[in-house]
Amino acid sequence: MVAAIGDVLWDDFIGDCALGLFVSFVDHGTDPNCTGGNGLTEVYAIIVFLFVLFALLGSSVWVGLALMGVAWVGMELFTSRPAGDAMITTIWTGASSWTLTALPLFIWMGEILYRTRLSEDMFRGLAPWMRFLPGGLLHTNIAGCTIFAAVSGSSAATLNMVGKMSIPELRARAYPEHMIIGTLAGAATLGLMIPPSLTLIVYGVTINESITKLFMAGVFPGLVLAGLFMAYIVFWHFFGGGSRPEPEPKMSFFKMIRESVFLLPVMGLVCVVIGSMYLGYATATEAAAVGVIGALVLSAAQGSLNWASFSQSLMGATRTSAMIALILMGAAFLSLSMGFTGLPRAMAELIEGYNLSPVALIAVLTVFYLILGMFMDGLSSVVLTMAIVEPMIRAAGIDVIWFGIFLVVVIETAQVTPPIGFNLFVLQGMTKHEIGYIAKTAIPMVGLMLLMVVILVIFPELATWLPENIRQRN
């Protein structure tokens, strides 16, 4: 009893002290001699936001709820507006966006196709044509990930889909283990860039930009990055050490054509989804709905559609969509809260004061997102930073469409870098190798993705030409 009373008194004492310090802190911030936005200086705002954020994330609170918690504290500190009313209005406005409808539909399309025989069919269709290239069937990792990325939107789904078929086949043909794992780890990240990309949807919704234009912007850079991966395999074939697998048995041209038929269903679905957006016949949301119908038809034609697979795909899409939606809700509320502090504007003015060139700013942001990606997943990195980064890039005159593709490339790199590289954990579950070994095999791919950043800076038209020339529906 005494101990219980002591605990209560101690809690009250701590609460009173915290309240006193809080009031003193606010009074100091509202002193006329202090500089800053709404009473507290930008430095105080940064300290408060970061402290609350890391405290919540460190206590294993969901990212979406952590963002809401930070925003709530910001609203209470920096404005007299009721935090509850602001949160309800902001969350509803963000969650009811029509553009956001494309997200669960594309996720569902990928979930449906994940439960089909698509990976087996892709390997059968690609293998006859990849066998002639230097490096042989290792190219099926790249080509398979490129194709499936165009119907999944997720690097994890792409990795699972292609890896479950290519890893056993390539091991059976005695291909080097480090090349099998390394090329797959890098190529799977194409699911973040090649449309329909879930990351680009989240980025577009966050900055209120056209999802269709962002999708089109990712096509050429995605193909160039896939080309770099394949060029690395060719380089390894001629200059890499170690043994080479036995050449594949000869196959007649007629049989090669016959095997290629297995690629037609997925290639048809890719052309319908992406082509409808480029030609202006469908928005991203409408193309997603068409993609779901096409995936259901393809699954039914393969005989893999039943009530169990249908319900599993629906529940899988629901779980993923709810997780992303919660993060977006928290990000929207956090953006509103930060707006009251003047922090985004102050950061933009600070960068402008340094007179950094756009290239220098991109170099700084590359390092920043690589470090951030070591500890957070890609979607969280995007929504957490856009409230501050967007005014900076707009003030520097950087095209937001181009920046979205740059951001995806850097996030792709973080997907295969420890300690929180998500693709590394997926591959560990598939191959039973240590994380350190998998990360080591992916080092060349990380270098190629950083090279892709340089290529985007030198040739920005890779990301901007297609969106500028997209046809608009009458």
mmCIF file of N, CA and C in Angstrom, residues 138-184:
data_model
loop_
_atom_site.group_PDB
_atom_site.id
_atom_site.type_symbol
_atom_site.label_atom_id
_atom_site.label_comp_id
_atom_site.label_asym_id
_atom_site.label_seq_id
_atom_site.Cartn_x
_atom_site.Cartn_y
_atom_site.Cartn_z
ATOM 1 N N LEU A 138 21.602 -15.660 -66.074
ATOM 2 C CA LEU A 138 21.567 -14.639 -65.029
ATOM 3 C C LEU A 138 20.729 -13.446 -65.470
ATOM 4 N N HIS A 139 20.665 -13.230 -66.773
ATOM 5 C CA HIS A 139 19.875 -12.111 -67.289
ATOM 6 C C HIS A 139 18.382 -12.303 -67.037
ATOM 7 N N THR A 140 17.951 -13.538 -66.766
ATOM 8 C CA THR A 140 16.526 -13.734 -66.468
ATOM 9 C C THR A 140 16.140 -13.050 -65.154
ATOM 10 N N ASN A 141 17.100 -12.917 -64.228
ATOM 11 C CA ASN A 141 16.825 -12.161 -63.001
ATOM 12 C C ASN A 141 16.450 -10.718 -63.339
ATOM 13 N N ILE A 142 17.226 -10.100 -64.223
ATOM 14 C CA ILE A 142 17.002 -8.696 -64.575
ATOM 15 C C ILE A 142 15.726 -8.559 -65.401
ATOM 16 N N ALA A 143 15.624 -9.364 -66.462
ATOM 17 C CA ALA A 143 14.463 -9.249 -67.344
ATOM 18 C C ALA A 143 13.175 -9.612 -66.616
ATOM 19 N N GLY A 144 13.232 -10.662 -65.791
ATOM 20 C CA GLY A 144 12.044 -11.072 -65.049
ATOM 21 C C GLY A 144 11.583 -10.011 -64.068
ATOM 22 N N CYS A 145 12.541 -9.404 -63.349
ATOM 23 C CA CYS A 145 12.184 -8.340 -62.402
ATOM 24 C C CYS A 145 11.640 -7.116 -63.129
ATOM 25 N N THR A 146 12.201 -6.808 -64.292
ATOM 26 C CA THR A 146 11.714 -5.658 -65.069
ATOM 27 C C THR A 146 10.271 -5.858 -65.492
ATOM 28 N N ILE A 147 9.955 -7.062 -65.959
ATOM 29 C CA ILE A 147 8.591 -7.341 -66.419
ATOM 30 C C ILE A 147 7.618 -7.367 -65.246
ATOM 31 N N PHE A 148 7.990 -8.087 -64.189
ATOM 32 C CA PHE A 148 7.052 -8.186 -63.069
ATOM 33 C C PHE A 148 6.914 -6.869 -62.338
ATOM 34 N N ALA A 149 7.957 -6.019 -62.368
ATOM 35 C CA ALA A 149 7.855 -4.698 -61.745
ATOM 36 C C ALA A 149 6.744 -3.879 -62.385
ATOM 37 N N ALA A 150 6.478 -4.145 -63.674
ATOM 38 C CA ALA A 150 5.451 -3.392 -64.393
ATOM 39 C C ALA A 150 4.032 -3.837 -64.040
ATOM 40 N N VAL A 151 3.899 -4.852 -63.201
ATOM 41 C CA VAL A 151 2.553 -5.274 -62.790
ATOM 42 C C VAL A 151 2.431 -5.424 -61.277
ATOM 43 N N SER A 152 3.506 -5.091 -60.532
ATOM 44 C CA SER A 152 3.432 -5.291 -59.077
ATOM 45 C C SER A 152 3.519 -3.985 -58.305
ATOM 46 N N GLY A 153 4.504 -3.130 -58.611
ATOM 47 C CA GLY A 153 4.670 -1.879 -57.893
ATOM 48 C C GLY A 153 5.426 -1.999 -56.595
ATOM 49 N N SER A 154 5.902 -3.185 -56.257
ATOM 50 C CA SER A 154 6.579 -3.409 -54.981
ATOM 51 C C SER A 154 7.854 -4.200 -55.213
ATOM 52 N N SER A 155 8.952 -3.774 -54.591
ATOM 53 C CA SER A 155 10.214 -4.497 -54.750
ATOM 54 C C SER A 155 10.173 -5.835 -54.022
ATOM 55 N N ALA A 156 9.503 -5.886 -52.866
ATOM 56 C CA ALA A 156 9.420 -7.145 -52.118
ATOM 57 C C ALA A 156 8.633 -8.184 -52.898
ATOM 58 N N ALA A 157 7.492 -7.766 -53.495
ATOM 59 C CA ALA A 157 6.693 -8.701 -54.300
ATOM 60 C C ALA A 157 7.469 -9.155 -55.522
ATOM 61 N N THR A 158 8.188 -8.222 -56.159
ATOM 62 C CA THR A 158 9.001 -8.581 -57.328
ATOM 63 C C THR A 158 10.077 -9.582 -56.945
ATOM 64 N N LEU A 159 10.738 -9.341 -55.824
ATOM 65 C CA LEU A 159 11.798 -10.239 -55.357
ATOM 66 C C LEU A 159 11.249 -11.629 -55.070
ATOM 67 N N ASN A 160 10.124 -11.699 -54.379
ATOM 68 C CA ASN A 160 9.526 -12.995 -54.068
ATOM 69 C C ASN A 160 9.115 -13.736 -55.322
ATOM 70 N N MET A 161 8.470 -13.014 -56.229
ATOM 71 C CA MET A 161 7.908 -13.648 -57.419
ATOM 72 C C MET A 161 8.998 -14.227 -58.317
ATOM 73 N N VAL A 162 10.014 -13.421 -58.605
ATOM 74 C CA VAL A 162 11.077 -13.861 -59.512
ATOM 75 C C VAL A 162 12.030 -14.818 -58.801
ATOM 76 N N GLY A 163 12.356 -14.521 -57.544
ATOM 77 C CA GLY A 163 13.333 -15.331 -56.832
ATOM 78 C C GLY A 163 12.904 -16.756 -56.582
ATOM 79 N N LYS A 164 11.608 -16.971 -56.317
ATOM 80 C CA LYS A 164 11.166 -18.324 -55.991
ATOM 81 C C LYS A 164 11.318 -19.281 -57.179
ATOM 82 N N MET A 165 11.427 -18.723 -58.389
ATOM 83 C CA MET A 165 11.626 -19.581 -59.559
ATOM 84 C C MET A 165 13.077 -19.556 -60.044
ATOM 85 N N SER A 166 13.697 -18.353 -60.084
ATOM 86 C CA SER A 166 15.023 -18.246 -60.690
ATOM 87 C C SER A 166 16.123 -18.827 -59.806
ATOM 88 N N ILE A 167 16.024 -18.676 -58.491
ATOM 89 C CA ILE A 167 17.092 -19.167 -57.608
ATOM 90 C C ILE A 167 17.285 -20.686 -57.738
ATOM 91 N N PRO A 168 16.225 -21.508 -57.629
ATOM 92 C CA PRO A 168 16.444 -22.953 -57.814
ATOM 93 C C PRO A 168 16.955 -23.313 -59.210
ATOM 94 N N GLU A 169 16.436 -22.646 -60.237
ATOM 95 C CA GLU A 169 16.853 -22.965 -61.609
ATOM 96 C C GLU A 169 18.313 -22.609 -61.838
ATOM 97 N N LEU A 170 18.742 -21.445 -61.371
ATOM 98 C CA LEU A 170 20.122 -21.024 -61.594
ATOM 99 C C LEU A 170 21.093 -21.837 -60.736
ATOM 100 N N ARG A 171 20.674 -22.211 -59.534
ATOM 101 C CA ARG A 171 21.520 -23.074 -58.716
ATOM 102 C C ARG A 171 21.695 -24.446 -59.365
ATOM 103 N N ALA A 172 20.636 -24.957 -59.944
ATOM 104 C CA ALA A 172 20.713 -26.264 -60.597
ATOM 105 C C ALA A 172 21.667 -26.246 -61.784
ATOM 106 N N ARG A 173 21.855 -25.062 -62.379
ATOM 107 C CA ARG A 173 22.763 -24.938 -63.526
ATOM 108 C C ARG A 173 24.157 -24.472 -63.105
ATOM 109 N N ALA A 174 24.431 -24.452 -61.793
ATOM 110 C CA ALA A 174 25.765 -24.170 -61.236
ATOM 111 C C ALA A 174 26.233 -22.742 -61.489
ATOM 112 N N TYR A 175 25.321 -21.789 -61.512
ATOM 113 C CA TYR A 175 25.729 -20.386 -61.585
ATOM 114 C C TYR A 175 26.281 -19.958 -60.220
ATOM 115 N N PRO A 176 27.252 -19.034 -60.199
ATOM 116 C CA PRO A 176 27.837 -18.605 -58.917
ATOM 117 C C PRO A 176 26.778 -18.028 -57.981
ATOM 118 N N GLU A 177 26.850 -18.438 -56.725
ATOM 119 C CA GLU A 177 25.839 -18.017 -55.759
ATOM 120 C C GLU A 177 25.825 -16.500 -55.570
ATOM 121 N N HIS A 178 27.018 -15.892 -55.543
ATOM 122 C CA HIS A 178 27.052 -14.446 -55.287
ATOM 123 C C HIS A 178 26.439 -13.661 -56.435
ATOM 124 N N MET A 179 26.516 -14.193 -57.652
ATOM 125 C CA MET A 179 25.909 -13.503 -58.789
ATOM 126 C C MET A 179 24.395 -13.698 -58.804
ATOM 127 N N ILE A 180 23.944 -14.880 -58.425
ATOM 128 C CA ILE A 180 22.500 -15.128 -58.367
ATOM 129 C C ILE A 180 21.843 -14.158 -57.386
ATOM 130 N N ILE A 181 22.420 -14.075 -56.186
ATOM 131 C CA ILE A 181 21.821 -13.263 -55.124
ATOM 132 C C ILE A 181 22.008 -11.773 -55.392
ATOM 133 N N GLY A 182 23.206 -11.388 -55.822
ATOM 134 C CA GLY A 182 23.488 -9.970 -56.047
ATOM 135 C C GLY A 182 22.628 -9.364 -57.142
ATOM 136 N N THR A 183 22.530 -10.067 -58.285
ATOM 137 C CA THR A 183 21.717 -9.526 -59.382
ATOM 138 C C THR A 183 20.243 -9.485 -59.009
ATOM 139 N N LEU A 184 19.784 -10.461 -58.255
ATOM 140 C CA LEU A 184 18.378 -10.476 -57.852
ATOM 141 C C LEU A 184 18.083 -9.363 -56.854
#
